[in-house]
């Protein structure tokens, strides 16, 4: 791989220990994936930052990097394992909170903004078409590549941090035109509406792609999709299919940049989605927990929830996971008061997957196919998918 003079100096240690370590990580990845050079990144999103995932070894690595490491580009953080202001309220134990704060402090020392959200594109880390990024968090990666038309690989925590500290990433994978072509067509022959249905579609396509060898899907037949629909779809197709990029005819910006694939067409009908829905509803579920906000809820979703909950009372534990900055907008708009008066809770900075809540509930209902996957696999909950409206009916009955 060809390095510029400055990149070589970074590797040689002229810019300090953390920069050298970061450049070692990036050049190693570049060699493995046959990159020709480095490219400058305009922003970074770091994931895998719950103390639940990192443990003591991860924290040690971060403290080491924070000794002399400073980020060179806009860098934001994924959800952590707790609400930073109200962790006791959510039953998080003191030792976990102490360790989680050490993780956040190490990132903050390096200049990472502790946004603690998986929707950086909704809260200021908003790239534009064609920019190179180094983002971790599979749902956000898929959104950045597909919906925005920016370019990022699915980074891991250490490689994303390495890019933040150097402002560089190796030029391979989704940074290259040749790897962004759609390879398999999905023709949707039914109307898809709402976050739950887009999640079901993501699972259906994702499941097929796993068998097809994880090719980039080119999707036709969708008339319209909101930002919330697309964020749900991205989270689902990334979870079930490992997909980091798709094209959607008439919706995503690169759908007509590359020629439409001529090979294999899969048709998806209502009956297919009904089957997926039944796979995401456990027979003997007794719902005691409702979770909305995977990926983190937008202000528009919060506004919808407030209007549906107005004057009602939830009878089950009800969490809305969102970015703290979005919650502040909801406070200003008066939505938070309506929601909290109804007995629902905002869980900022965290989500029901990265927080240590295994065993805390028996049956979880969510509008997100991704939340259902991890609720079942990681937290051992029985699960049920439904629209936001159905979640609210379940919570208030
Ligand atoms: Fe975000 Fe957690 Fe879902 S990180 S995408 S809310 S699993």
PDB file of N, CA, C and O in Angstrom, residues 13-22 62-72 109-110 165:
ATOM      1  N   UNK A  13       5.729   6.735  14.157  1.00  0.00           N
ATOM      2  CA  UNK A  13       5.657   7.200  15.551  1.00  0.00           C
ATOM      3  C   UNK A  13       5.918   8.680  15.740  1.00  0.00           C
ATOM      4  O   UNK A  13       5.959   9.154  16.875  1.00  0.00           O
ATOM      5  N   UNK A  14       6.057   9.441  14.635  1.00  0.00           N
ATOM      6  CA  UNK A  14       6.342  10.871  14.787  1.00  0.00           C
ATOM      7  C   UNK A  14       5.208  11.620  15.494  1.00  0.00           C
ATOM      8  O   UNK A  14       5.435  12.635  16.137  1.00  0.00           O
ATOM      9  N   UNK A  15       3.980  11.109  15.372  1.00  0.00           N
ATOM     10  CA  UNK A  15       2.816  11.791  15.961  1.00  0.00           C
ATOM     11  C   UNK A  15       2.386  11.145  17.286  1.00  0.00           C
ATOM     12  O   UNK A  15       1.282  11.399  17.760  1.00  0.00           O
ATOM     13  N   UNK A  16       3.227  10.312  17.859  1.00  0.00           N
ATOM     14  CA  UNK A  16       2.904   9.728  19.161  1.00  0.00           C
ATOM     15  C   UNK A  16       2.466   8.266  19.067  1.00  0.00           C
ATOM     16  O   UNK A  16       2.271   7.710  17.992  1.00  0.00           O
ATOM     17  N   UNK A  17       2.326   7.718  20.279  1.00  0.00           N
ATOM     18  CA  UNK A  17       2.088   6.278  20.439  1.00  0.00           C
ATOM     19  C   UNK A  17       0.711   5.839  19.900  1.00  0.00           C
ATOM     20  O   UNK A  17       0.594   4.846  19.192  1.00  0.00           O
ATOM     21  N   UNK A  18      -0.336   6.614  20.234  1.00  0.00           N
ATOM     22  CA  UNK A  18      -1.694   6.220  19.814  1.00  0.00           C
ATOM     23  C   UNK A  18      -1.830   6.284  18.293  1.00  0.00           C
ATOM     24  O   UNK A  18      -2.433   5.391  17.682  1.00  0.00           O
ATOM     25  N   UNK A  19      -1.255   7.339  17.689  1.00  0.00           N
ATOM     26  CA  UNK A  19      -1.336   7.471  16.231  1.00  0.00           C
ATOM     27  C   UNK A  19      -0.582   6.304  15.569  1.00  0.00           C
ATOM     28  O   UNK A  19      -1.061   5.722  14.583  1.00  0.00           O
ATOM     29  N   UNK A  20       0.583   5.962  16.133  1.00  0.00           N
ATOM     30  CA  UNK A  20       1.348   4.833  15.559  1.00  0.00           C
ATOM     31  C   UNK A  20       0.522   3.541  15.637  1.00  0.00           C
ATOM     32  O   UNK A  20       0.388   2.816  14.645  1.00  0.00           O
ATOM     33  N   UNK A  21      -0.039   3.286  16.797  1.00  0.00           N
ATOM     34  CA  UNK A  21      -0.848   2.062  16.979  1.00  0.00           C
ATOM     35  C   UNK A  21      -2.037   2.061  16.000  1.00  0.00           C
ATOM     36  O   UNK A  21      -2.357   1.052  15.373  1.00  0.00           O
ATOM     37  N   UNK A  22      -2.687   3.251  15.891  1.00  0.00           N
ATOM     38  CA  UNK A  22      -3.850   3.367  15.001  1.00  0.00           C
ATOM     39  C   UNK A  22      -3.434   3.090  13.554  1.00  0.00           C
ATOM     40  O   UNK A  22      -4.119   2.361  12.822  1.00  0.00           O
ATOM     41  N   UNK A  62      -8.561   1.188  25.696  1.00  0.00           N
ATOM     42  CA  UNK A  62      -9.002   2.579  25.516  1.00  0.00           C
ATOM     43  C   UNK A  62      -8.161   3.541  26.352  1.00  0.00           C
ATOM     44  O   UNK A  62      -7.745   4.600  25.874  1.00  0.00           O
ATOM     45  N   UNK A  63      -7.895   3.155  27.603  1.00  0.00           N
ATOM     46  CA  UNK A  63      -7.088   4.032  28.463  1.00  0.00           C
ATOM     47  C   UNK A  63      -5.694   4.216  27.890  1.00  0.00           C
ATOM     48  O   UNK A  63      -5.102   5.290  27.955  1.00  0.00           O
ATOM     49  N   UNK A  64      -5.173   3.147  27.306  1.00  0.00           N
ATOM     50  CA  UNK A  64      -3.853   3.184  26.681  1.00  0.00           C
ATOM     51  C   UNK A  64      -3.856   4.181  25.509  1.00  0.00           C
ATOM     52  O   UNK A  64      -2.978   5.035  25.398  1.00  0.00           O
ATOM     53  N   UNK A  65      -4.888   4.069  24.655  1.00  0.00           N
ATOM     54  CA  UNK A  65      -4.985   4.964  23.491  1.00  0.00           C
ATOM     55  C   UNK A  65      -5.205   6.414  23.943  1.00  0.00           C
ATOM     56  O   UNK A  65      -4.738   7.355  23.298  1.00  0.00           O
ATOM     57  N   UNK A  66      -5.926   6.572  25.058  1.00  0.00           N
ATOM     58  CA  UNK A  66      -6.272   7.929  25.518  1.00  0.00           C
ATOM     59  C   UNK A  66      -5.077   8.651  26.144  1.00  0.00           C
ATOM     60  O   UNK A  66      -5.134   9.861  26.374  1.00  0.00           O
ATOM     61  N   UNK A  67      -3.974   7.934  26.388  1.00  0.00           N
ATOM     62  CA  UNK A  67      -2.804   8.592  26.991  1.00  0.00           C
ATOM     63  C   UNK A  67      -2.314   9.748  26.128  1.00  0.00           C
ATOM     64  O   UNK A  67      -2.028  10.827  26.617  1.00  0.00           O
ATOM     65  N   UNK A  68      -2.209   9.501  24.801  1.00  0.00           N
ATOM     66  CA  UNK A  68      -1.813  10.629  23.937  1.00  0.00           C
ATOM     67  C   UNK A  68      -2.632  10.696  22.640  1.00  0.00           C
ATOM     68  O   UNK A  68      -2.282  11.425  21.726  1.00  0.00           O
ATOM     69  N   UNK A  69      -3.737   9.952  22.571  1.00  0.00           N
ATOM     70  CA  UNK A  69      -4.544   9.931  21.342  1.00  0.00           C
ATOM     71  C   UNK A  69      -5.619  11.021  21.351  1.00  0.00           C
ATOM     72  O   UNK A  69      -6.257  11.256  22.365  1.00  0.00           O
ATOM     73  N   UNK A  70      -5.777  11.681  20.205  1.00  0.00           N
ATOM     74  CA  UNK A  70      -6.839  12.705  20.038  1.00  0.00           C
ATOM     75  C   UNK A  70      -7.472  12.508  18.665  1.00  0.00           C
ATOM     76  O   UNK A  70      -6.762  12.263  17.679  1.00  0.00           O
ATOM     77  N   UNK A  71      -8.780  12.621  18.591  1.00  0.00           N
ATOM     78  CA  UNK A  71      -9.440  12.417  17.298  1.00  0.00           C
ATOM     79  C   UNK A  71      -9.145  13.594  16.359  1.00  0.00           C
ATOM     80  O   UNK A  71      -9.001  14.722  16.801  1.00  0.00           O
ATOM     81  N   UNK A  72      -9.040  13.290  15.063  1.00  0.00           N
ATOM     82  CA  UNK A  72      -8.765  14.330  14.051  1.00  0.00           C
ATOM     83  C   UNK A  72     -10.010  14.711  13.250  1.00  0.00           C
ATOM     84  O   UNK A  72      -9.973  15.658  12.480  1.00  0.00           O
ATOM     85  N   UNK A 109     -11.911  11.860  26.640  1.00  0.00           N
ATOM     86  CA  UNK A 109     -10.545  12.387  26.748  1.00  0.00           C
ATOM     87  C   UNK A 109      -9.886  12.472  25.362  1.00  0.00           C
ATOM     88  O   UNK A 109      -9.072  13.340  25.092  1.00  0.00           O
ATOM     89  N   UNK A 110     -10.288  11.552  24.476  1.00  0.00           N
ATOM     90  CA  UNK A 110      -9.710  11.560  23.119  1.00  0.00           C
ATOM     91  C   UNK A 110     -10.460  12.523  22.197  1.00  0.00           C
ATOM     92  O   UNK A 110     -10.124  12.652  21.027  1.00  0.00           O
ATOM     93  N   UNK A 165      -8.481   8.648  15.101  1.00  0.00           N
ATOM     94  CA  UNK A 165      -7.217   9.204  15.576  1.00  0.00           C
ATOM     95  C   UNK A 165      -6.292   9.640  14.430  1.00  0.00           C
ATOM     96  O   UNK A 165      -5.476  10.534  14.586  1.00  0.00           O
TER      97      UNK A 165
END
